[in-house]
Coordinates of C-alpha atoms in Angstrom, one line a residue:
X26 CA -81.2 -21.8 44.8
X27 CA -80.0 -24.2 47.3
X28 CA -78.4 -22.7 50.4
X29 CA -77.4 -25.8 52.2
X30 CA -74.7 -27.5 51.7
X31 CA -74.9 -30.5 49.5
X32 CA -73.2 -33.8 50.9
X33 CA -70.2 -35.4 49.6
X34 CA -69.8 -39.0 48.3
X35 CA -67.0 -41.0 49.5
X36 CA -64.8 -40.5 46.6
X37 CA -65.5 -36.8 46.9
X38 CA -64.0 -36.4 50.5
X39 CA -61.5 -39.1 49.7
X40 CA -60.2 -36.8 46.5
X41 CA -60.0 -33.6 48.9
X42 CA -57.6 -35.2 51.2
X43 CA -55.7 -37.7 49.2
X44 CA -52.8 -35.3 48.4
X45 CA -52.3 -35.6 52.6
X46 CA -51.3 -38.9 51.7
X47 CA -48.3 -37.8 49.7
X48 CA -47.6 -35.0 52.5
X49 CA -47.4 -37.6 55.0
X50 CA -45.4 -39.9 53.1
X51 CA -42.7 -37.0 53.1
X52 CA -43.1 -36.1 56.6
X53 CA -42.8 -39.9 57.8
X54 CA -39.6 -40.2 55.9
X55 CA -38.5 -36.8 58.0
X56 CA -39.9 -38.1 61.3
X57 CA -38.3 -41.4 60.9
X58 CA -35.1 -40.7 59.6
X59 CA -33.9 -37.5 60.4
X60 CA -32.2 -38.0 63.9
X61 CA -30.8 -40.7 61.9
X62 CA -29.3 -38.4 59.1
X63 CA -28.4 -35.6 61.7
X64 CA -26.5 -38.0 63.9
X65 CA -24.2 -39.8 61.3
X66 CA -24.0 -36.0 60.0
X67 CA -22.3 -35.4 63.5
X68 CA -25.1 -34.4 65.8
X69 CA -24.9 -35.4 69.1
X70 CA -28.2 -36.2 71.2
X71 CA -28.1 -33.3 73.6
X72 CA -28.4 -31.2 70.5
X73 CA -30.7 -33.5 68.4
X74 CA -34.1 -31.9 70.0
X75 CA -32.2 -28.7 69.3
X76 CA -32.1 -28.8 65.5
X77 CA -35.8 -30.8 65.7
X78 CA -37.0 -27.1 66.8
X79 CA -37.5 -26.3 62.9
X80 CA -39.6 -28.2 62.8
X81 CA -42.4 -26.3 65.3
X82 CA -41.0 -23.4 64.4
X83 CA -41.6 -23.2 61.0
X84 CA -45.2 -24.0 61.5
X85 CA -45.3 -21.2 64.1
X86 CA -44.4 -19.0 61.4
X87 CA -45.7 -20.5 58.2
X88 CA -49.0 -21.6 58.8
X89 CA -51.6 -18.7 60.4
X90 CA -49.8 -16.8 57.3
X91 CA -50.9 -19.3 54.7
X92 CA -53.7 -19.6 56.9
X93 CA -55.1 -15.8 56.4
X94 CA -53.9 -15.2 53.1
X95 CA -55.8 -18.6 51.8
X96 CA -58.9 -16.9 53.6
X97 CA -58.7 -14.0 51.2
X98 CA -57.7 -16.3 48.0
X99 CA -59.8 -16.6 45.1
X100 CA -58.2 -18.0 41.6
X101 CA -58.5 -20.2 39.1
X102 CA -57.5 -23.1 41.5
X103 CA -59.6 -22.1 44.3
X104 CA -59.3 -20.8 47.5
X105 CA -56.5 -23.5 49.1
X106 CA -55.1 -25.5 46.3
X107 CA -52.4 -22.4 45.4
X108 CA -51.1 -23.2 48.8
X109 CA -50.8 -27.0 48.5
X110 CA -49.3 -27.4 45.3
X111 CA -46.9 -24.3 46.3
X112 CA -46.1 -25.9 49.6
X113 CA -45.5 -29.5 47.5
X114 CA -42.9 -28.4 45.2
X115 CA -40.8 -26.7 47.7
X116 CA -41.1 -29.9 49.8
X117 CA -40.1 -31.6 46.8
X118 CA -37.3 -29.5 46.8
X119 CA -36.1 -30.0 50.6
X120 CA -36.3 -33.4 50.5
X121 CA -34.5 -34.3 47.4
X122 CA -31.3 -32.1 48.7
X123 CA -31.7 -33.2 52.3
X124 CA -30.2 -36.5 52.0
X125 CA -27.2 -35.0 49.7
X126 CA -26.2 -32.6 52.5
X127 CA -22.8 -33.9 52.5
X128 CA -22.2 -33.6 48.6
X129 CA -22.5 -29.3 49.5
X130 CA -19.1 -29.9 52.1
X131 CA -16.9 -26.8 50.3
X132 CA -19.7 -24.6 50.9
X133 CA -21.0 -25.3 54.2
X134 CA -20.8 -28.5 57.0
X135 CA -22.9 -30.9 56.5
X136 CA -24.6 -30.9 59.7
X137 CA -25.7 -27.3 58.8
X138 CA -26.9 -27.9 55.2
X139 CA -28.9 -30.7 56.4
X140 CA -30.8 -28.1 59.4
X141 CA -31.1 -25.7 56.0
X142 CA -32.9 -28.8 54.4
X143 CA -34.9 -30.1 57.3
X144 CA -35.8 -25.8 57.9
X145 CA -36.9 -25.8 53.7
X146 CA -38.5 -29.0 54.1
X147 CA -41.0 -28.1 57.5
X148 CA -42.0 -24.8 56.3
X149 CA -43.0 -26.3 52.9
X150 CA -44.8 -29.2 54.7
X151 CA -46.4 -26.7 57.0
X152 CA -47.5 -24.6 53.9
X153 CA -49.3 -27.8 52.8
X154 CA -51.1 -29.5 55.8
X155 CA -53.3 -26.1 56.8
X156 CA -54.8 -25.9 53.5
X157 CA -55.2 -29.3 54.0
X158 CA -57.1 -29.2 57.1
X159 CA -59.5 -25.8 55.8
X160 CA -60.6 -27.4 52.6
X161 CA -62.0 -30.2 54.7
X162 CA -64.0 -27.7 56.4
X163 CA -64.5 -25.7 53.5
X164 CA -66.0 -28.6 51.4
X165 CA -67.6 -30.9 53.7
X166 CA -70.9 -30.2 55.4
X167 CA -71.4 -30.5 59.0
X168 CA -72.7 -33.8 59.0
X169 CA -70.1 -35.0 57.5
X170 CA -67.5 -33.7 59.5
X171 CA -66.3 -36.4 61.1
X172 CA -65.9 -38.5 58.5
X173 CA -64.0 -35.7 56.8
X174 CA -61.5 -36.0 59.2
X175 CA -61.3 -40.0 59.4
X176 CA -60.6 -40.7 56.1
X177 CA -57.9 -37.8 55.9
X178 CA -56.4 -39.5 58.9
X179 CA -56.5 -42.7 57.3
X180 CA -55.1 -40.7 54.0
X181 CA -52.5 -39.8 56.5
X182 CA -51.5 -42.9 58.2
X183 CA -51.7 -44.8 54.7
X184 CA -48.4 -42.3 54.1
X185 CA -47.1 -42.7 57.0
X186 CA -47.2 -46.6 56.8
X187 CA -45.6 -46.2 53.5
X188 CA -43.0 -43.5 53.6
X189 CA -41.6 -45.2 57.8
X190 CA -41.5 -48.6 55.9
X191 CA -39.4 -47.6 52.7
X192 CA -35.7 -47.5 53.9
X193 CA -36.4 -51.0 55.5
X194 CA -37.8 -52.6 52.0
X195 CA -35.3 -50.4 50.3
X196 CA -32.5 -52.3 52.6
X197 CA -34.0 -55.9 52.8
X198 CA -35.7 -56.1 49.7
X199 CA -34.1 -54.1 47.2
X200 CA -30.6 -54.7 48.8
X201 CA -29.4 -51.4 49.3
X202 CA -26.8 -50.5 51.9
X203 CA -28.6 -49.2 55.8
X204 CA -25.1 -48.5 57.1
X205 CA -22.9 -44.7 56.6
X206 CA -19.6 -43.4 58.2
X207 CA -19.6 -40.6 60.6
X208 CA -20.6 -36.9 57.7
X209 CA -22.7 -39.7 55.7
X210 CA -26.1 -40.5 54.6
X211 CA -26.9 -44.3 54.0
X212 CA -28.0 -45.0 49.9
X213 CA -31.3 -46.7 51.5
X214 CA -32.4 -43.2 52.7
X215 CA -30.8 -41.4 50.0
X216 CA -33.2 -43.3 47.5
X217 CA -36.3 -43.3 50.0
X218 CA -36.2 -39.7 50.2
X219 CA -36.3 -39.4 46.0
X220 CA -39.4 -41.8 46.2
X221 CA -41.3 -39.9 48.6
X222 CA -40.4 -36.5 47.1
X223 CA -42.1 -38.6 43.6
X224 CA -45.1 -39.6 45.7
X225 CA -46.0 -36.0 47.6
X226 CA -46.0 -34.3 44.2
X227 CA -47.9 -36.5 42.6
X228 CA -50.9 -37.3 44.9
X229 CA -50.7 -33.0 45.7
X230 CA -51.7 -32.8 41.9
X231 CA -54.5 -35.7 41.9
X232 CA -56.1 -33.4 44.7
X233 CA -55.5 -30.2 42.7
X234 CA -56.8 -31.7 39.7
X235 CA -60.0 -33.5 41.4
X236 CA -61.3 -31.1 43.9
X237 CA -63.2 -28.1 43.3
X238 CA -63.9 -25.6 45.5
X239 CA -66.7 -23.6 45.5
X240 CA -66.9 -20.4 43.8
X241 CA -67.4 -17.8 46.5
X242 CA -71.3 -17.0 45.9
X243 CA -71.5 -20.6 46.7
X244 CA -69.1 -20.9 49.7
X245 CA -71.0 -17.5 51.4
X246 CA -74.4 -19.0 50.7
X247 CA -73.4 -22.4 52.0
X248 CA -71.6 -21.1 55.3
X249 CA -74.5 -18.3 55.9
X250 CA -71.7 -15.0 55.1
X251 CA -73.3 -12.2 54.5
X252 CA -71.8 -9.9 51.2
X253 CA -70.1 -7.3 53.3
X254 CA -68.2 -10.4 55.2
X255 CA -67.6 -11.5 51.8
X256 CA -66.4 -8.0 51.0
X257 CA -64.7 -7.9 53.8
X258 CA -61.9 -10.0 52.7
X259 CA -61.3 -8.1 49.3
X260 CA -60.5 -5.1 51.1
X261 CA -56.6 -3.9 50.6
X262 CA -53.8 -5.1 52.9
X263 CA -54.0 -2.8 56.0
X264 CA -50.8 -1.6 57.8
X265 CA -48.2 -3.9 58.9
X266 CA -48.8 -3.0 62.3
X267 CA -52.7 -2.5 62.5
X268 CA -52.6 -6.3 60.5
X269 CA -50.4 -7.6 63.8
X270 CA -52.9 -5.9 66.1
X271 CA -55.8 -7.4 64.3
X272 CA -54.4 -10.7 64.3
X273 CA -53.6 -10.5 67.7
X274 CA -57.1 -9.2 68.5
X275 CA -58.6 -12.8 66.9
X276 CA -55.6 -14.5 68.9
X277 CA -57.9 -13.3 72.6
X278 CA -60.8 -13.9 71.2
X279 CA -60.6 -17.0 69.7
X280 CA -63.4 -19.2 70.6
X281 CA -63.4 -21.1 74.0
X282 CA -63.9 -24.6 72.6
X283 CA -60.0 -23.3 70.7
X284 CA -58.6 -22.5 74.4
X285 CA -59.4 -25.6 75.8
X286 CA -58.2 -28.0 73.0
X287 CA -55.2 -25.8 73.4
X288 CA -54.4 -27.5 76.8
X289 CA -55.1 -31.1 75.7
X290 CA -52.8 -30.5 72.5
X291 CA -49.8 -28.8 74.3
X292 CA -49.5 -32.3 76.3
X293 CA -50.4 -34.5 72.9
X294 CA -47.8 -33.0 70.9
X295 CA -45.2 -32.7 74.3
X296 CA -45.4 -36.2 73.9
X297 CA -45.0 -36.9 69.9
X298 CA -41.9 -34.7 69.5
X299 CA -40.1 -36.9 72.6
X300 CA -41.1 -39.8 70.9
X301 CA -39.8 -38.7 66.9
X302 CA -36.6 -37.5 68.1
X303 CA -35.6 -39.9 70.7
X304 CA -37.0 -43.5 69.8
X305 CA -33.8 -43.9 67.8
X306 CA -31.5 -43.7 70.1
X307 CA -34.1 -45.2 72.5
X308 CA -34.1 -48.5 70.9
X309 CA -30.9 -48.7 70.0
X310 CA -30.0 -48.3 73.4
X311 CA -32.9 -50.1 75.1
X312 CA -33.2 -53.1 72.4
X313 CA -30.1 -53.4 70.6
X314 CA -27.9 -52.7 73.7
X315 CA -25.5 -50.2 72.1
X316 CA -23.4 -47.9 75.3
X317 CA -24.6 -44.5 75.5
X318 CA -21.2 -43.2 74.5
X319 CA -21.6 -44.4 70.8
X320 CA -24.0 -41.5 70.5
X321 CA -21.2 -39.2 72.0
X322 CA -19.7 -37.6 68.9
X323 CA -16.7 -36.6 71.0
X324 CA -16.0 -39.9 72.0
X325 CA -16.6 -41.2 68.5
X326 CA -14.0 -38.8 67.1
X327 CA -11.8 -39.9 70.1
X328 CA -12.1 -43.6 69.3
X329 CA -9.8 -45.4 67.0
X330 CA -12.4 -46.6 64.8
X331 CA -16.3 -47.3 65.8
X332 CA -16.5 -51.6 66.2
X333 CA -18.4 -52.7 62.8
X334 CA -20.9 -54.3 65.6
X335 CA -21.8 -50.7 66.7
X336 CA -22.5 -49.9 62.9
X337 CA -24.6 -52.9 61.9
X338 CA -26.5 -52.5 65.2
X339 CA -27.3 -48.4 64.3
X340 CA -27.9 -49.3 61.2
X341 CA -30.6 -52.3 62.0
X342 CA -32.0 -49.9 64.8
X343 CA -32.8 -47.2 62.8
X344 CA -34.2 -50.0 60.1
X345 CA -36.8 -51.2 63.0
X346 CA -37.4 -47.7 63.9
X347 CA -39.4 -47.5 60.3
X348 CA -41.1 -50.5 61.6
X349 CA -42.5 -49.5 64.4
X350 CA -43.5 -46.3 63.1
X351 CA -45.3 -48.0 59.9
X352 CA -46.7 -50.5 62.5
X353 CA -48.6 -47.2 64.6
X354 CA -49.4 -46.0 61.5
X355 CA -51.2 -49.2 60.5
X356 CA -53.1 -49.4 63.6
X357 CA -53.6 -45.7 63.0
X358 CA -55.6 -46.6 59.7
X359 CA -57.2 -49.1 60.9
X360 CA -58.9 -47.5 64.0
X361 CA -59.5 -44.1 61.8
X362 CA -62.0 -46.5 59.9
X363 CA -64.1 -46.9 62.8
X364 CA -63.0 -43.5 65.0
X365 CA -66.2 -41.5 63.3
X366 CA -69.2 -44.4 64.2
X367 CA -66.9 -44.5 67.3
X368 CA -67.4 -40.6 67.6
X369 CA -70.8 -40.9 66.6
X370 CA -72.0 -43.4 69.1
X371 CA -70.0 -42.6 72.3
X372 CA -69.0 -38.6 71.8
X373 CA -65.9 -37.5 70.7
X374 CA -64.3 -36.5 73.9
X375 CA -64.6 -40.5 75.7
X376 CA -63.1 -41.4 72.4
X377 CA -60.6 -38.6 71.8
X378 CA -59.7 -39.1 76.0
X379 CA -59.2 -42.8 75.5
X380 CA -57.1 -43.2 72.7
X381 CA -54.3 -40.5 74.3
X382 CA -54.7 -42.5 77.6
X383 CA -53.9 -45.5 75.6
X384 CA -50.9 -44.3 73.9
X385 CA -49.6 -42.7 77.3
X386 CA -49.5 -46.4 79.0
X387 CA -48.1 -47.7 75.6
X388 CA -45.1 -44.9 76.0
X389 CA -44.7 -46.0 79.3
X390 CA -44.5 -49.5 78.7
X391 CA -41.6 -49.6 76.3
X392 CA -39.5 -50.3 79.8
X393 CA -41.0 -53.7 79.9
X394 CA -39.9 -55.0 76.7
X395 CA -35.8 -55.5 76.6
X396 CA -34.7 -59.0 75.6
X397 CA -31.6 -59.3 73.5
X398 CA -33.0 -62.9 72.5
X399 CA -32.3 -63.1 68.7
X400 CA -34.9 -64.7 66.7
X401 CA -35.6 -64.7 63.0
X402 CA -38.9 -62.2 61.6
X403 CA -40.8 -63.2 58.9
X404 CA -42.2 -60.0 57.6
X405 CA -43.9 -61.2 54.3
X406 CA -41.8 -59.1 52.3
X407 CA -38.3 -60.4 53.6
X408 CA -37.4 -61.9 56.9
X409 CA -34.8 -60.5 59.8
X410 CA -32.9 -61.3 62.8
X411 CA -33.7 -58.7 65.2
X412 CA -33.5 -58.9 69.8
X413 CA -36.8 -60.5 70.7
X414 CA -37.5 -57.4 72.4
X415 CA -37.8 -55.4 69.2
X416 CA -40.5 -57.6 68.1
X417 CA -42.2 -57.4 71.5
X418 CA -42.7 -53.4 70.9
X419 CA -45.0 -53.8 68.1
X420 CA -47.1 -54.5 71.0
X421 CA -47.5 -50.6 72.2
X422 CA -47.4 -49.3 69.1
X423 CA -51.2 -50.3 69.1
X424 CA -52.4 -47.8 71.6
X425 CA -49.8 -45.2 70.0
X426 CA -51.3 -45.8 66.8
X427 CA -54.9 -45.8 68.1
X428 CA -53.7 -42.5 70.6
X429 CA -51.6 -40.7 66.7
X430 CA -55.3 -41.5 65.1
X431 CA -57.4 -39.3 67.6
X432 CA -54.9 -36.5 67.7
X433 CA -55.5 -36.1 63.8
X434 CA -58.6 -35.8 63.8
X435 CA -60.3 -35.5 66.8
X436 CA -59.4 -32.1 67.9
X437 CA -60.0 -30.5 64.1
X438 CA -63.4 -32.2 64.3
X439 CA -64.3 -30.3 67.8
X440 CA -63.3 -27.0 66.4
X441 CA -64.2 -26.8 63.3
X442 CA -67.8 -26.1 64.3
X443 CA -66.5 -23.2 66.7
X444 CA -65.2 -21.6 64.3
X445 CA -66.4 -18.6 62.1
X446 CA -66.5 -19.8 58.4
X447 CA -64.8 -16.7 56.6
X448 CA -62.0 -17.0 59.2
X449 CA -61.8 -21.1 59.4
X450 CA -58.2 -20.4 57.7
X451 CA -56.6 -18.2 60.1
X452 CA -57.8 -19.8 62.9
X453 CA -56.9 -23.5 61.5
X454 CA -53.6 -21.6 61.4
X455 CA -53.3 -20.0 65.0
X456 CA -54.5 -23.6 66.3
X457 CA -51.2 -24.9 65.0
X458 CA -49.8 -22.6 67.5
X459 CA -51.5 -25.4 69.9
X460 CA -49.1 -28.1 67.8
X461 CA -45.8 -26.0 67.3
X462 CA -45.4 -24.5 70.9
X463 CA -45.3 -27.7 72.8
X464 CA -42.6 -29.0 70.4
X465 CA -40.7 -25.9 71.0
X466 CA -41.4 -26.1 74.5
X467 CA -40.5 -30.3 74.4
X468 CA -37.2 -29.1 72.2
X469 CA -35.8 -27.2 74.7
X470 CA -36.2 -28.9 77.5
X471 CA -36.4 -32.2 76.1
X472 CA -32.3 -32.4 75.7
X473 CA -32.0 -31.0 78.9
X474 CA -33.6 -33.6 80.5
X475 CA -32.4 -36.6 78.9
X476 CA -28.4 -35.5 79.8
X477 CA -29.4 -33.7 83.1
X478 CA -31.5 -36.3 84.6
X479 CA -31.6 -39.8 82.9
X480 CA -27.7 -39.4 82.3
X481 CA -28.7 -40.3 77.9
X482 CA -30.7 -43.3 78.7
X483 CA -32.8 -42.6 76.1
X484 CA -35.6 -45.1 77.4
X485 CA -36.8 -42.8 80.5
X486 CA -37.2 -39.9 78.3
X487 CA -40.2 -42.0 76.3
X488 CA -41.5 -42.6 79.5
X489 CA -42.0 -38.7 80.2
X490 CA -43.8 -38.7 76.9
X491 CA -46.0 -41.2 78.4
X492 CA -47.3 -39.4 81.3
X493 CA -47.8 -36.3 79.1
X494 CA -49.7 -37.9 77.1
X495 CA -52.0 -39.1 80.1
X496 CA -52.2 -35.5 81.3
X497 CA -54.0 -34.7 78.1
X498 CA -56.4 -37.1 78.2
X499 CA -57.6 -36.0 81.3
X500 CA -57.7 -32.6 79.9
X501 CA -59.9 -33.4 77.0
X502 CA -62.8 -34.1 79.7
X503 CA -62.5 -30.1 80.2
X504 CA -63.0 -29.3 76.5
X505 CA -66.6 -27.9 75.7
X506 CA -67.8 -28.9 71.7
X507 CA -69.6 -26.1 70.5
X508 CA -71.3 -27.0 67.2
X509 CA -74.2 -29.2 68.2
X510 CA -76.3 -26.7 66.9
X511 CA -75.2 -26.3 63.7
X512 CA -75.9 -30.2 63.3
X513 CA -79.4 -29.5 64.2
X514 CA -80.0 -26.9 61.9
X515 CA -78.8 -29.0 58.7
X516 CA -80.6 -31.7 59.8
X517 CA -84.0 -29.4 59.9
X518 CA -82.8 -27.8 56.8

């Protein structure tokens, strides 16, 4: 009877993670487009990090729940897959109703049915991308780890390049309208938002369908559990109160290697949420040269009408932000070929160190590239007339893609060998604190700082992202791996 774990062919690991694909797709659309919605719904961009606190929150809540009770799951569909085809129709859901916010006006403000959707919308998305991350542990031996994690980064920047891209092609190439009225959502992200709800669904089943997970004799025998841990597991739902005490028992003790990563991911993620909610407005300001005040919803509703050359200029800004956000993506997917040889050959910490030091300089850089120059893009698909300086930003997105790359995979790579394998789904879960509480932390204080101290110019506050980011790549140099060993011991066995 064989008691190591059998390796995986290509297709095999690309089949466990390609439903991430259709997750991401959904959650691009949402990263790229949802200050976007929430500002023509009326938001201003004091608030905007505000309502982008769903967002962590959700996963704060959501996943170590779907993380422990996946632990204990055993059905017909395995031990994750309930999760992600659960989590995939209620995303489904969200993002279908989302972009119809205002069409629910007699029952509630738009503003607020669209924080219901983007609330629906991140818990289901968090429901998914846990049981995401465990089955790659689950299924793929330890050899194999990082390539696990590469291709279901690539997986994920494949859907990010795709679902940041579609209200631009859906606008240049299809001809729909980029441009709404103050309590409006433009048709070009109306119909993107159908698309991608079309895409998660369907890639979440191809996993469902294709992947099998291992019956729990096998998963024990492969991951060294002895019965009575297996046993352990089946045992009745404790008290409400002795289940928050043992969960926060496994919160201090959680393995060292977990604590450390902690650190480098609190200034990682610091740094993403600046740089989702606020490039927008960034660019619009920065690149397009669009006042301050036209983000001002007071002054908006104060103002006879808002100049058509304010519109168009919102309208192509948010466009480009799709761009550049497919564009890091790309470079994303194409460095998350090479990041496990990379890995391999160098460590994982000099990679996982560089890349964030790279996308902290590329944050920072964004000041160098204003130029209102107009010049005419050929993108293969359609061409546009966009400021020079626009063009000139697809430039940083290179160490931000190289930088979004790392932090996908790099850190799940590191833990997963600290981690005890009947509890990899609970702890997967309670490491998302490490992704959620910056956010939260970023949210609040985010807002804050852009009106308090930069006065809304939107461009400084990416440069705060920056040096965040280069705060946690010197923290990675302080994270200790601990599953050398258990690399050694497959490779004897």
């Amino acid at each position: 009877m064989q008691s190591t774990q059998p390796r995986l062919s290509f297709w095999q690991i690309w089949n466990v993670s390609f439903g991430f694909l259709g997750v991401q797709f959904g959650f691009a659309l949402q990263n790229a487009n949802v200050s976007r919605i929430l500002s023509d719904l009326g938001a201003d961009l004091h608030s905007l990090s505000l309502f982008w606190l769903v967002a962590p929150i959700m996963g704060l809540i959501v996943q170590p729940i779907v993380g422990s009770a996946s632990d204990r799951t055993w059905n017909r569909l395995g031990r994750r897959r309930p999760f992600i085809l659960a989590g995939a129709i209620a995303a489904v859901l969200g993002m279908i109703l989302l972009p119809n916010a205002p069409i629910f006006v007699a029952f509630l403000a738009p503003m607020i049915m669209g924080a219901l959707m983007v609330a629906l919308m991140d818990a289901s998305f968090n429901v998914c991308f846990q049981p995401f991350r465990s089955l790659v542990s689950d299924m793929v031996p330890p050899s194999q780890r990082n390539v696990g994690y590469s291709i279901q980064s690539l997986l994920i920047n494949i859907g990010a390049v795709i679902g940041s891209i579609l209200p631009f092609v859906l606008t240049n190439v299809i001809g729909l309208e980029n441009t709404a009225q103050m309590g409006e959502v433009a048709p070009s992200v109306i119909w993107a938002f159908y698309i991608g709800a079309t895409v998660l669904l369907g890639t979440v089943i191809w996993t469902v369908i294709r992947t099998k997970e291992y019956a729990p004799e096998q998963y024990n025998r492969y991951k060294g559990l002895t019965e009575e841990a297996h046993c352990n597991d089946k045992v009745p739902k404790a008290p409400l109160v002795q289940r928050l005490s043992e969960f926060f028992t496994l919160v201090k003790d959680m393995p060292k290697t977990m604590k450390q990563l902690a650190v480098v991911q609190f200034f990682s993620w610091f740094a993403l949420f600046i740089m989702w909610v606020y490039t927008t407005p960034a660019i619009t300001q920065h690149i397009w040269n669009v006042d301050k005040q036209w983000f001002d919803p007071a002054y908006i509703a104060a103002a006879p009408m808002v100049p058509e050359t304010i519109v168009m200029a919102k309208g192509a800004a948010g466009d480009w932000v799709g761009i550049l956000f497919a564009a890091y993506s790309v470079f994303a997917a194409i460095f998350s070929v090479f990041l496990a040889k990379l890995a391999d050959k160098f460590g994982r910490k000099m990679v996982y160190a560089s890349s964030l030091a790279l996308g902290g300089l590329s944050y920072v850089s964004f000041l160098l590239f204003q130029d209102l120059t107009m010049v005419n893009v050929n993108l293969l698909i359609t061409e546009v007339t966009v400021p020079l300086g626009a063009v000139k930003l697809l430039i940083p997105m290179v160490g931000v893609g190289i930088a979004w790359a790392a932090i996908l995979a790099m850190p799940y790579a590191m833990l997963a060998g600290a981690l005890p394998a009947n509890k990899t789904g609970v702890y997967m879960g309670i490491f998302n604190f490490t992704v959620a509480a910056p956010q939260i932390v970023s949210g609040l204080t985010a807002g804050w700082i852009l009106s308090s101290v930069f006065n809304n110019d939107a461009k400084y506050i990416i440069v705060v992202a920056g040096i965040s980011m280069l705060i946690g790549a010197v923290s990675v140099f302080f994270v200790k791996e601990a599953d050398k060993q258990e690399l050694e011991t497959e490779k004897e066995a």
